[in-house]
Coordinates of C-alpha atoms in Angstrom, one line a residue:
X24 CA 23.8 -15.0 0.5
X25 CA 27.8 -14.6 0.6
X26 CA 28.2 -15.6 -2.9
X27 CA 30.6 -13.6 -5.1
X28 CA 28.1 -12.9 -7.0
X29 CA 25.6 -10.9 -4.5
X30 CA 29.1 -8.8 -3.5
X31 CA 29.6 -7.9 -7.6
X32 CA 26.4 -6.8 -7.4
X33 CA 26.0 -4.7 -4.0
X34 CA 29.0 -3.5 -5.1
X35 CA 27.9 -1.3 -8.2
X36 CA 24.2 -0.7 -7.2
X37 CA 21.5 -1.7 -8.8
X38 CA 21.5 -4.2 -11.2
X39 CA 20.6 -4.1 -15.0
X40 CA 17.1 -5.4 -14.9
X41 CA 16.1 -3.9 -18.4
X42 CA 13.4 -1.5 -16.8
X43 CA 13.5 2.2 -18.1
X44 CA 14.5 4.3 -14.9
X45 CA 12.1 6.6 -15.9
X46 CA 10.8 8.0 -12.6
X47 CA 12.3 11.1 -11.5
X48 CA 12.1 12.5 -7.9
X49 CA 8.7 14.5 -8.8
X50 CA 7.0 11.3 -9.3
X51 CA 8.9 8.8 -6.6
X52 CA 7.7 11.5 -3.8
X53 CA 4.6 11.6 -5.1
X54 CA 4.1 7.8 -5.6
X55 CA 5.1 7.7 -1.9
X56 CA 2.7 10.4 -0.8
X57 CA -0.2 8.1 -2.5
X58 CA 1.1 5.3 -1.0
X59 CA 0.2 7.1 2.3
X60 CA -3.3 8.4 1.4
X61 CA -6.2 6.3 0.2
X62 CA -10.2 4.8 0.6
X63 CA -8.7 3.4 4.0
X64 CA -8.4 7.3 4.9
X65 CA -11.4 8.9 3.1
X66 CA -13.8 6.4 4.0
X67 CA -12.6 3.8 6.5
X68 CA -11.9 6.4 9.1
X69 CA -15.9 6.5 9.6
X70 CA -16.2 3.2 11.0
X71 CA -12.7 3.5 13.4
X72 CA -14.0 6.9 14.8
X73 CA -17.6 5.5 15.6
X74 CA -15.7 2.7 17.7
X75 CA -12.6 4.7 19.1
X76 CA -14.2 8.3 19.7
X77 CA -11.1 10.9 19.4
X78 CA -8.1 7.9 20.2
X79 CA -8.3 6.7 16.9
X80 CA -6.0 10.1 16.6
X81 CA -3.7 8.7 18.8
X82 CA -3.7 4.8 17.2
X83 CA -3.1 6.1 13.9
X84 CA -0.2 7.8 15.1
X85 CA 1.2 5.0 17.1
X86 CA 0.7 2.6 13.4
X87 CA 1.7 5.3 12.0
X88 CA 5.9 5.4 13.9
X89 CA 5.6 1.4 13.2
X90 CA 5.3 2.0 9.4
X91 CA 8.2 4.3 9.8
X92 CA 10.3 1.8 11.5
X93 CA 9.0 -0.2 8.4
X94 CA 9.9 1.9 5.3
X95 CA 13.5 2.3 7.2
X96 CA 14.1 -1.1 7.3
X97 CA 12.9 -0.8 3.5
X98 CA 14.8 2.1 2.8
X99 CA 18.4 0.7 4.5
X100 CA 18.1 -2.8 2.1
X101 CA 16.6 -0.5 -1.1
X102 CA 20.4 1.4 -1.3
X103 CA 22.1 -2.3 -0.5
X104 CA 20.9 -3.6 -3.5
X105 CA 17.7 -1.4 -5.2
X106 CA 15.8 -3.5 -7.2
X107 CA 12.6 -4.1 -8.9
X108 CA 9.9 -6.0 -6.9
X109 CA 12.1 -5.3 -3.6
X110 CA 10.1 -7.3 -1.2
X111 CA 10.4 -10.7 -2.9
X112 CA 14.0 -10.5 -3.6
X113 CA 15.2 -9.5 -0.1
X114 CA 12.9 -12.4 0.9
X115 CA 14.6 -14.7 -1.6
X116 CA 18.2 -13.4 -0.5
X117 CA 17.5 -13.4 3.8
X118 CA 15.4 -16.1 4.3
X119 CA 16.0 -18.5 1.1
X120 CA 14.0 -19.2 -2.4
X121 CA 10.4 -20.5 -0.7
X122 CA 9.8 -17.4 1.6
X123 CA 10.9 -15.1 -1.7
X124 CA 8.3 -17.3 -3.6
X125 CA 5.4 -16.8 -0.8
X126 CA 6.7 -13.6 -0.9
X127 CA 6.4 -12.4 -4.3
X128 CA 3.1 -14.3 -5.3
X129 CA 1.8 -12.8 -2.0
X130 CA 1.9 -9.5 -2.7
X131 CA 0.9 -10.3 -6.0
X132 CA -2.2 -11.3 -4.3
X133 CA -2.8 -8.0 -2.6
X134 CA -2.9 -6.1 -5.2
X135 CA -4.9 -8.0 -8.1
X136 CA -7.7 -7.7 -4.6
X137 CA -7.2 -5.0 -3.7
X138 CA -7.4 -3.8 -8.0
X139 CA -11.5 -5.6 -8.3
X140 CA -12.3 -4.0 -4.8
X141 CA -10.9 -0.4 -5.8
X142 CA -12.4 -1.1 -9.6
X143 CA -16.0 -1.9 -7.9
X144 CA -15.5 1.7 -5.5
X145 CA -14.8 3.8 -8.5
X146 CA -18.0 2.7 -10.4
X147 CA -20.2 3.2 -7.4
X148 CA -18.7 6.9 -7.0
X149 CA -19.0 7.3 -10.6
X150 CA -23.4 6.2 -10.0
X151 CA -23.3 9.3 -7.7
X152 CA -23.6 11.4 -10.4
X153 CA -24.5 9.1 -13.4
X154 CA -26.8 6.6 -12.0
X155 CA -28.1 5.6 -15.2
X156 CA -24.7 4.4 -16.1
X157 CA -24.7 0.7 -15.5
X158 CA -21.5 0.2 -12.8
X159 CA -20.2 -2.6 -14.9
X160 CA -19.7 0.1 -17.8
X161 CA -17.9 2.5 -15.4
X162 CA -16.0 -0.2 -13.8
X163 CA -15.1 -1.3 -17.6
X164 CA -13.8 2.2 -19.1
X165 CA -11.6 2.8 -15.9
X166 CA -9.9 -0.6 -15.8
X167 CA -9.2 -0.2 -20.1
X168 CA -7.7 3.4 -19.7
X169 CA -5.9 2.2 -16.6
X170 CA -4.5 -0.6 -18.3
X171 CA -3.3 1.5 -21.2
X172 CA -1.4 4.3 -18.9
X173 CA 0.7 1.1 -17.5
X174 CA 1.1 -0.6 -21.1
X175 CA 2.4 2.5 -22.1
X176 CA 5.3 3.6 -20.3
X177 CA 6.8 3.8 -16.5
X178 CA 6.8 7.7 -17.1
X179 CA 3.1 7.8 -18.0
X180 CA 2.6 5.4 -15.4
X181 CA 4.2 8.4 -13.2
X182 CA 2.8 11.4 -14.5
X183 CA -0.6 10.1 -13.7
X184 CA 0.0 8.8 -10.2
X185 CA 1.5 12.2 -9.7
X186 CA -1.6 14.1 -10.5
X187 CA -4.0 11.7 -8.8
X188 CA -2.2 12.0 -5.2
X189 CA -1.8 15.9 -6.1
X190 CA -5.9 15.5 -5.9
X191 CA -5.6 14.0 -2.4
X192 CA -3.3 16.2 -1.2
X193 CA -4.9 19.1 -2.1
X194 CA -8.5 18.0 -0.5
X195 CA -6.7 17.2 2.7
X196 CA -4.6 20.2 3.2
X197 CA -8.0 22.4 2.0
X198 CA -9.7 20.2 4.8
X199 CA -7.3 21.2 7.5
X200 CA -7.1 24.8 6.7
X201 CA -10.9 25.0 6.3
X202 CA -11.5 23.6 9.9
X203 CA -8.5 25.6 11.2
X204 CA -11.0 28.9 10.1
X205 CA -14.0 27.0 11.3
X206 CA -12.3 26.6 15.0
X207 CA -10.2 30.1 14.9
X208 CA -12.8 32.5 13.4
X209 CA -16.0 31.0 14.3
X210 CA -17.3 30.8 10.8
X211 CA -20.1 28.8 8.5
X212 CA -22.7 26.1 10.1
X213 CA -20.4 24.3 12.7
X214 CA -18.8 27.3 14.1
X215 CA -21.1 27.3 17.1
X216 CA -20.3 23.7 18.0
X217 CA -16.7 23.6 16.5
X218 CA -14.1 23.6 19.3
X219 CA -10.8 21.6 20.4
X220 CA -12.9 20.8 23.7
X221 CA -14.5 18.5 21.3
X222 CA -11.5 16.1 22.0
X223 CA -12.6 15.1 25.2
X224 CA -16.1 16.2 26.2
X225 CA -18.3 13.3 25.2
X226 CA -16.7 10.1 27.2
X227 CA -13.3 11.4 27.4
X228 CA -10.4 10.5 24.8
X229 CA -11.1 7.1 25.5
X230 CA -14.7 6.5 25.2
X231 CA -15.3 3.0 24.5
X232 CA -11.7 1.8 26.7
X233 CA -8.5 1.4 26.0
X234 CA -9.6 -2.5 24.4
X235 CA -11.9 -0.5 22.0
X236 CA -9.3 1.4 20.8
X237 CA -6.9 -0.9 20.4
X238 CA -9.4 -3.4 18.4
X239 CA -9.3 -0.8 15.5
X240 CA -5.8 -1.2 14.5
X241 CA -6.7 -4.0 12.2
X242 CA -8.8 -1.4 10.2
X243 CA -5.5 1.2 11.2
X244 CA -3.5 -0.9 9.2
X245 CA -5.3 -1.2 5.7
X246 CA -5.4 2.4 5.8
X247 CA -1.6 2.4 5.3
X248 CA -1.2 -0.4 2.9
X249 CA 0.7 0.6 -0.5
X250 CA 2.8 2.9 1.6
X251 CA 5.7 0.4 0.6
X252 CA 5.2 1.0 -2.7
X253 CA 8.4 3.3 -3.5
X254 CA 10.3 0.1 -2.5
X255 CA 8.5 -1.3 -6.0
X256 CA 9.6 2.0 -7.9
X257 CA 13.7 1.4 -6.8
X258 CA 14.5 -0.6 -10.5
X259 CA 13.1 2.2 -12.1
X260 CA 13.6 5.6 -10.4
X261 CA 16.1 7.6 -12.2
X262 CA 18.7 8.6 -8.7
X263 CA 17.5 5.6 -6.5
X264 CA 20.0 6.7 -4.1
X265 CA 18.8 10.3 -3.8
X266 CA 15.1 9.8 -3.9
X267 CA 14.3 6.6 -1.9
X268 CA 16.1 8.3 1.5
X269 CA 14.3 11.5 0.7
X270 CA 11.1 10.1 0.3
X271 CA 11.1 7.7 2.7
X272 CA 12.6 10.5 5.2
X273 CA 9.5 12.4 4.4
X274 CA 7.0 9.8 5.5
X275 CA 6.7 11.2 9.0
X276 CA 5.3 14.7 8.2
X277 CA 2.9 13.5 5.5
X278 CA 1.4 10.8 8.2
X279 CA 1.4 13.9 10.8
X280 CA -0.4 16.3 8.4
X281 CA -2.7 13.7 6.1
X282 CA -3.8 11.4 9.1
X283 CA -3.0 13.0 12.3
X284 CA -3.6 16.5 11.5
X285 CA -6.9 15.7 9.3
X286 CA -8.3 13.7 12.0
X287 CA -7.6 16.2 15.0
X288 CA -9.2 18.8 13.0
X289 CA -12.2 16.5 12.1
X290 CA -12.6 15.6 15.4
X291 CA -12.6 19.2 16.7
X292 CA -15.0 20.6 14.1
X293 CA -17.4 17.5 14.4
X294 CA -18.0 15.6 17.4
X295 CA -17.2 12.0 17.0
X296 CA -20.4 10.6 17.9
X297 CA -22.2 11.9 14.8
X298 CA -19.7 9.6 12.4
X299 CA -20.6 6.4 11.5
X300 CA -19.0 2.9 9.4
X301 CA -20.4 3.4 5.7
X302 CA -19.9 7.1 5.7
X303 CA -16.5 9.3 5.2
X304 CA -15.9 11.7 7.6
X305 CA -14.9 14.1 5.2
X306 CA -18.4 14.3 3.4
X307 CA -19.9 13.9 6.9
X308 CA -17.4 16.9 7.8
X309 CA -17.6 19.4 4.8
X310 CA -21.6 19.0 4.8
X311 CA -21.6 20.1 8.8
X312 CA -19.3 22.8 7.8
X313 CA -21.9 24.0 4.9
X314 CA -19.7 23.8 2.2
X315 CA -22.1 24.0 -0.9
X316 CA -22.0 20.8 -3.3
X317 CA -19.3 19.1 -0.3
X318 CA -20.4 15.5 -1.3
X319 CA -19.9 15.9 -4.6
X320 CA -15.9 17.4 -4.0
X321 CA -15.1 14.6 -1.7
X322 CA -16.8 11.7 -3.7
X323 CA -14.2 13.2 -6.6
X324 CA -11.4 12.7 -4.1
X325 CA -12.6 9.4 -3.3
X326 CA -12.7 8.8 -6.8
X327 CA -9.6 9.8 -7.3
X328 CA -8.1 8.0 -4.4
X329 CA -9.5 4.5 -5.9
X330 CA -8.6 5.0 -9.5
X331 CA -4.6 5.7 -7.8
X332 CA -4.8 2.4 -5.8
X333 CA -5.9 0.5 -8.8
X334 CA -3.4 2.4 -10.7
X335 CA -0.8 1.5 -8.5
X336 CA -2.3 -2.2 -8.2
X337 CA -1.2 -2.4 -12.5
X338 CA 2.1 -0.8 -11.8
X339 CA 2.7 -3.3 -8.9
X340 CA 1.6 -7.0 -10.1
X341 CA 3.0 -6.6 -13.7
X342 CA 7.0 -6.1 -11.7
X343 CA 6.3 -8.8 -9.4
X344 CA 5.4 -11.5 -11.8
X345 CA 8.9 -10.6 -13.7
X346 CA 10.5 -11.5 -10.5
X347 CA 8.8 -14.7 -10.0
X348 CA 9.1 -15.9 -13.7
X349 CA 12.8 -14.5 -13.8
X350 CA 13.3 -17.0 -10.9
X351 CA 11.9 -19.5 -12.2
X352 CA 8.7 -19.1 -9.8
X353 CA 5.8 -18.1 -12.5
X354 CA 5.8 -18.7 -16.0
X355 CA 8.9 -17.7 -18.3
X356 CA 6.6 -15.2 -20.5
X357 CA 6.1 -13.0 -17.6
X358 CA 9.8 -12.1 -17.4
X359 CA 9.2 -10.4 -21.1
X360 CA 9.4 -6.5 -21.2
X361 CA 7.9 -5.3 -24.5
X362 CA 9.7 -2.4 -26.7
X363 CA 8.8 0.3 -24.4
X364 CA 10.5 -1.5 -21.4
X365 CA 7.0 -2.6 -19.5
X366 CA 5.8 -5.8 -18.3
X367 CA 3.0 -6.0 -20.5
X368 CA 2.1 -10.0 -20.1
X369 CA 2.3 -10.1 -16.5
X370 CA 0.3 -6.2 -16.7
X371 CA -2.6 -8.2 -19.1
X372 CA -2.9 -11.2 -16.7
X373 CA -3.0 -9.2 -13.6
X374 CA -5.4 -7.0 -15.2
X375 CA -7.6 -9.6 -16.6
X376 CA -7.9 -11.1 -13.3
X377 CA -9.0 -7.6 -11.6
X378 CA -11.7 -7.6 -14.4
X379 CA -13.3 -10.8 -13.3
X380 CA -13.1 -9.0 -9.7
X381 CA -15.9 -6.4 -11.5
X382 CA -17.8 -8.8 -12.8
X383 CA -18.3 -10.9 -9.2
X384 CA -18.5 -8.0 -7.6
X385 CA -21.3 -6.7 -9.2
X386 CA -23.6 -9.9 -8.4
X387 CA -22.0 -10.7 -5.1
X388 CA -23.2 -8.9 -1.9
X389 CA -21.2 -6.0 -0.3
X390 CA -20.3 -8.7 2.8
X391 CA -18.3 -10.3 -0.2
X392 CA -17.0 -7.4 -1.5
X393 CA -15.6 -6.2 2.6
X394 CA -14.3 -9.4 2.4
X395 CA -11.6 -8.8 -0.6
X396 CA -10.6 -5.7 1.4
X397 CA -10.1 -7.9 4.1
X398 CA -7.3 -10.8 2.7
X399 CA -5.9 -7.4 0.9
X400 CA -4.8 -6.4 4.9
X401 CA -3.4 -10.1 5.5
X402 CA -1.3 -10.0 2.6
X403 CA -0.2 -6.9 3.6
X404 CA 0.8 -7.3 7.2
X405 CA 2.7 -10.6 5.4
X406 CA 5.0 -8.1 3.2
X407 CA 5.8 -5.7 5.9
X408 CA 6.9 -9.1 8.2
X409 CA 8.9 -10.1 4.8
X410 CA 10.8 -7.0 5.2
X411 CA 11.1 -6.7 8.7
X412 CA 12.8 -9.9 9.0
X413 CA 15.1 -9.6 5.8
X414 CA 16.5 -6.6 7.1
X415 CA 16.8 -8.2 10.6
X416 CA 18.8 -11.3 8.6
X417 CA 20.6 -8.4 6.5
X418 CA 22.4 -6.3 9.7
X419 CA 23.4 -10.0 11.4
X420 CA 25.5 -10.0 8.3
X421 CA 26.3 -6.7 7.9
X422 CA 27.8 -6.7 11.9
X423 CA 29.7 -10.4 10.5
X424 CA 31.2 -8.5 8.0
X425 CA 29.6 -10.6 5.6
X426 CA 27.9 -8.4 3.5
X427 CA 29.1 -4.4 2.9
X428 CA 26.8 -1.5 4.9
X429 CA 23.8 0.1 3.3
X430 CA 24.5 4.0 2.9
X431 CA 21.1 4.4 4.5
X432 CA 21.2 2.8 7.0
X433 CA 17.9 2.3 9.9
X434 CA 18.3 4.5 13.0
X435 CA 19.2 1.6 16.5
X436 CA 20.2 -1.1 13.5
X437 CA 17.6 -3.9 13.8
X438 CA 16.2 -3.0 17.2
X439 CA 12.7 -1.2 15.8
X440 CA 12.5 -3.3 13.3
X441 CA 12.3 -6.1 16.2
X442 CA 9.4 -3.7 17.5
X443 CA 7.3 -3.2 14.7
X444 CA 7.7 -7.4 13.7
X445 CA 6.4 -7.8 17.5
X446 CA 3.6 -4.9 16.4
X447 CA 2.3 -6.6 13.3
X448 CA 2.0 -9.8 15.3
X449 CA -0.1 -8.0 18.3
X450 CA -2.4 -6.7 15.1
X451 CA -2.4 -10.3 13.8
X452 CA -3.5 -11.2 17.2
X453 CA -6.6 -9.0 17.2
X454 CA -7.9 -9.9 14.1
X455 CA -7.9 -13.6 14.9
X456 CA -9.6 -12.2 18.1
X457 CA -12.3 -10.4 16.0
X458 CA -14.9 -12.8 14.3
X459 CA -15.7 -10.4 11.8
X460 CA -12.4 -9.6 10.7
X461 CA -11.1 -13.2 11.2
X462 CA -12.4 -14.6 7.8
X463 CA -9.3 -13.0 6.2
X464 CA -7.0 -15.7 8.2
X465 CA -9.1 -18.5 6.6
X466 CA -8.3 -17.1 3.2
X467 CA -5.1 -16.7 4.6
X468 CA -4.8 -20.6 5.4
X469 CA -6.1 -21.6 2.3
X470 CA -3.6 -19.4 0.0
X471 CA -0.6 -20.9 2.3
X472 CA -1.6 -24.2 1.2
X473 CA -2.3 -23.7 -2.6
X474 CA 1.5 -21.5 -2.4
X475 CA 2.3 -25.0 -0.8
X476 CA 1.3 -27.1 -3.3
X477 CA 2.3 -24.8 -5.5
X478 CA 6.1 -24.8 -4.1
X479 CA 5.8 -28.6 -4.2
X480 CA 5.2 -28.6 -8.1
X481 CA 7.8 -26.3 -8.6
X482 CA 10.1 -28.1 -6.8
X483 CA 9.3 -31.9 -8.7
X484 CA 10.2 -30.2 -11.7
X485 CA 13.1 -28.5 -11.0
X486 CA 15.0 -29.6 -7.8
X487 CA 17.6 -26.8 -7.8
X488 CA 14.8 -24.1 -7.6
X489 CA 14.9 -24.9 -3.2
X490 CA 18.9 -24.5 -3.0
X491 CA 19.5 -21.0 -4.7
X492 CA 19.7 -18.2 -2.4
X493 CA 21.6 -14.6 -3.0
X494 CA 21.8 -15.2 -7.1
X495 CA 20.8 -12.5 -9.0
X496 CA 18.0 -13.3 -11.2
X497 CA 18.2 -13.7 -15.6
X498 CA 16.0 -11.0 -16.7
X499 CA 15.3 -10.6 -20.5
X500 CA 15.8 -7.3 -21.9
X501 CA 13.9 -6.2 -25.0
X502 CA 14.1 -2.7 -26.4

């Protein structure tokens, strides 16, 4: 971790990974607003409201300042050393070669899920107006033109990300300002009902308990996943020092506006005992209001929200397989770029493995299908702990004089991120607690042994891979 070789590096920024750093600022804050907004928002909210009544305002808030302590950690290690596949690496440096191995393949993991469960949603959005098109055929042409638009180039890559969360953005802010007229001037079909009294008047804020509430942060949590996505972008944004701060600095207005403000507006048009699981509260919402053909404009949002998670998911797996095969951790062809600078091997594989996600999906019940979502969460609540305790690792040294000061660096040092490693564990808690939610541990177990058998392989044929720590990684450059 002290090695001459980290302080070289630290020293002049980001290293030369071959990536194109063809992201500009447009696209990172975008990427980063996409990260925030997704199916956990548009449709999981349904089943949170039904068992939280109006708190579930208050619990995504409260996840929402622990993601916040999260991306600062993020952000504070990004301008130390701003690489590719951030999570794994920082992993790798703080804690040694096996955690950046569990690491890396981990997220990995969450994302080629998280790709056949997102793959599966878009097809069934797309039989709401088609449904003689077979889902396998929608599910099909999205994962092919997906899969081009990554091939391609990061720019491309980018520019679409960019318009898909403009699509979510847009819905959401129309949404708010919408109910804002249906609660100020007392128009369309909910204006009679439609008050901020709504907030309290059926069972109180609290209407199930405080335990009730509490119980949903499990389903809190997956609504936020991807949000540490711009740590992913840092190898390839054009000014990583000027647009990782700024978008990470903007994270708590968009989770104020697109969760909090969405939901207190929700909440005060509709009163939360008509929502329901299975349903999104905007449809539920916009139909109350009376807003003609309101199913069909949110199931194009939702749409659109899958399609930018999968999206995201290529983006995502393709850079983290170069940082495993660069380290030795995954084979050697995935550290290939091809000649427009892209990861296309570790891209095809990833992809190829969300396409066999389609086909199960489509003969495998919808418990199965909840059941991807749910290891998708684990994994995640494993990457933010990655990161919480490698920047945790990274200030010890920092306050040692070991390693040189981030020029971001996280507000009280390592103190919050102390808090929100203490957080995810209370969340980790709860799910074991839930039997529903639970089965994602047992995945959970069984991937910690297969990365342990894996580790054990690894380390048979190549001794030396247990004792690095702080190198920087040989990646191949091509065009």
């Amino acid at each position: 971790m002290t090695s001459s070789k980290v302080s070289d590096t630290t020293a002049t920024g980001a290293p030369e990974e071959g990536y194109e750093r063809g992201l500009g600022s447009r696209q990172v804050q975008m990427i980063a607003i996409g990260g925030a907004i997704g199916v956990g928002l548009f449709m999981g909210a349904g089943a949170n409201i039904a068992k939280a009544g109006p708190s579930i305002i208050l619990m995504y808030a409260l996840a929402g300042v622990v993601i916040f302590f999260i991306m600062r950690a993020l952000g504070e290690l990004l301008l130390y050393r701003p690489v590719s596949g951030s999570f794994a690496e920082y992993a790798r440096e703080f804690l040694g070669p096996f955690f950046g191995f569990v690491t890396g393949w981990t997220y990995w993991l969450m994302w080629v899920v998280t790709g056949m469960a997102e793959l599966t949603a878009a097809a069934i959005y797309i039989h709401f107006w088609f449904p003689e098109i077979p889902q396998w055929v929608s599910a099909l042409v999205f994962l092919v033109v997906l899969f081009g638009v990554n091939l391609i180039s990061v720019k491309i890559f980018g520019e679409v990300e960019f318009w898909f969360s403009m699509v979510k953005v847009t819905a959401i802010i129309g949404m708010i300002v919408i109910g804002l007229g249906v609660l100020t001037l007392g128009f369309s079909d909910a204006g009679d009902t439609a008050a901020a009294s709504n907030l309290w008047s059926h069972g109180g804020f609290f209407p199930n308990g405080i335990g009730s509430s509490l119980m949903t942060l499990q389903g809190v949590m997956f609504a936020y996943l991807a949000v540490e996505l711009v740590g992913v972008t840092a190898g390839e944004s054009e000014n990583p020092e000027k647009t990782l701060p700024k978008a990470i600095n903007t994270l708590p207005w968009r989770i104020i506006v697109f969760y909090v403000g969405a939901l207190l507006v929700i909440l005060s048009v509709v009163k939360w005992t008509e929502f329901s699981a299975g349903e999104s509260p905007f449809v539920h919402a916009f139909g109350k209001i009376g807003i003609p053909l309101a199913a069909g404009i949110v199931n194009f949002v939702v749409l659109t929200a899958a399609l930018s998670s999968c999206n995201s998911g290529m983006y995502s797996t393709g850079r983290m397989l170069r940082g495993l095969a660069a380290n030795n951790e995954a084979p050697k062809a995935f550290a290939r770029l091809n000649a427009r600078k892209t990861p296309a091997i570790g891209i095809t594989v990833s992809v190829a493995l969300m396409g066999i996600g389609v086909i199960l999906n489509y003969v495998v019940p919808e418990k199965a299908f909840l059941y991807v979502t749910s290891v998708a969460t684990a994994a995640g609540i494993w990457t933010w702990m990655m990161i919480l305790v490698s920047h945790i690792r990274y200030r010890a040294a920092v306050d040692a004089g070991r390693l040189r000061a981030s020029s971001f660096p996280a507000p009280g040092g390592a103190l919050f991120s102390w808090v929100a490693l203490l957080f995810l564990i209370l969340v980790t808690c709860m799910i074991a607690y839930d039997k529903d939610a639970r089965v994602c541990l047992y995945v959970a177990a069984g991937w910690a042994v297969a990365l342990g058998v894996g580790w054990s392989v690894l380390k048979s044929r190549n001794p030396g891979i247990a004792t690095r720590g702080g190198e920087e990684p040989e990646l191949e450059k091509v065009g």
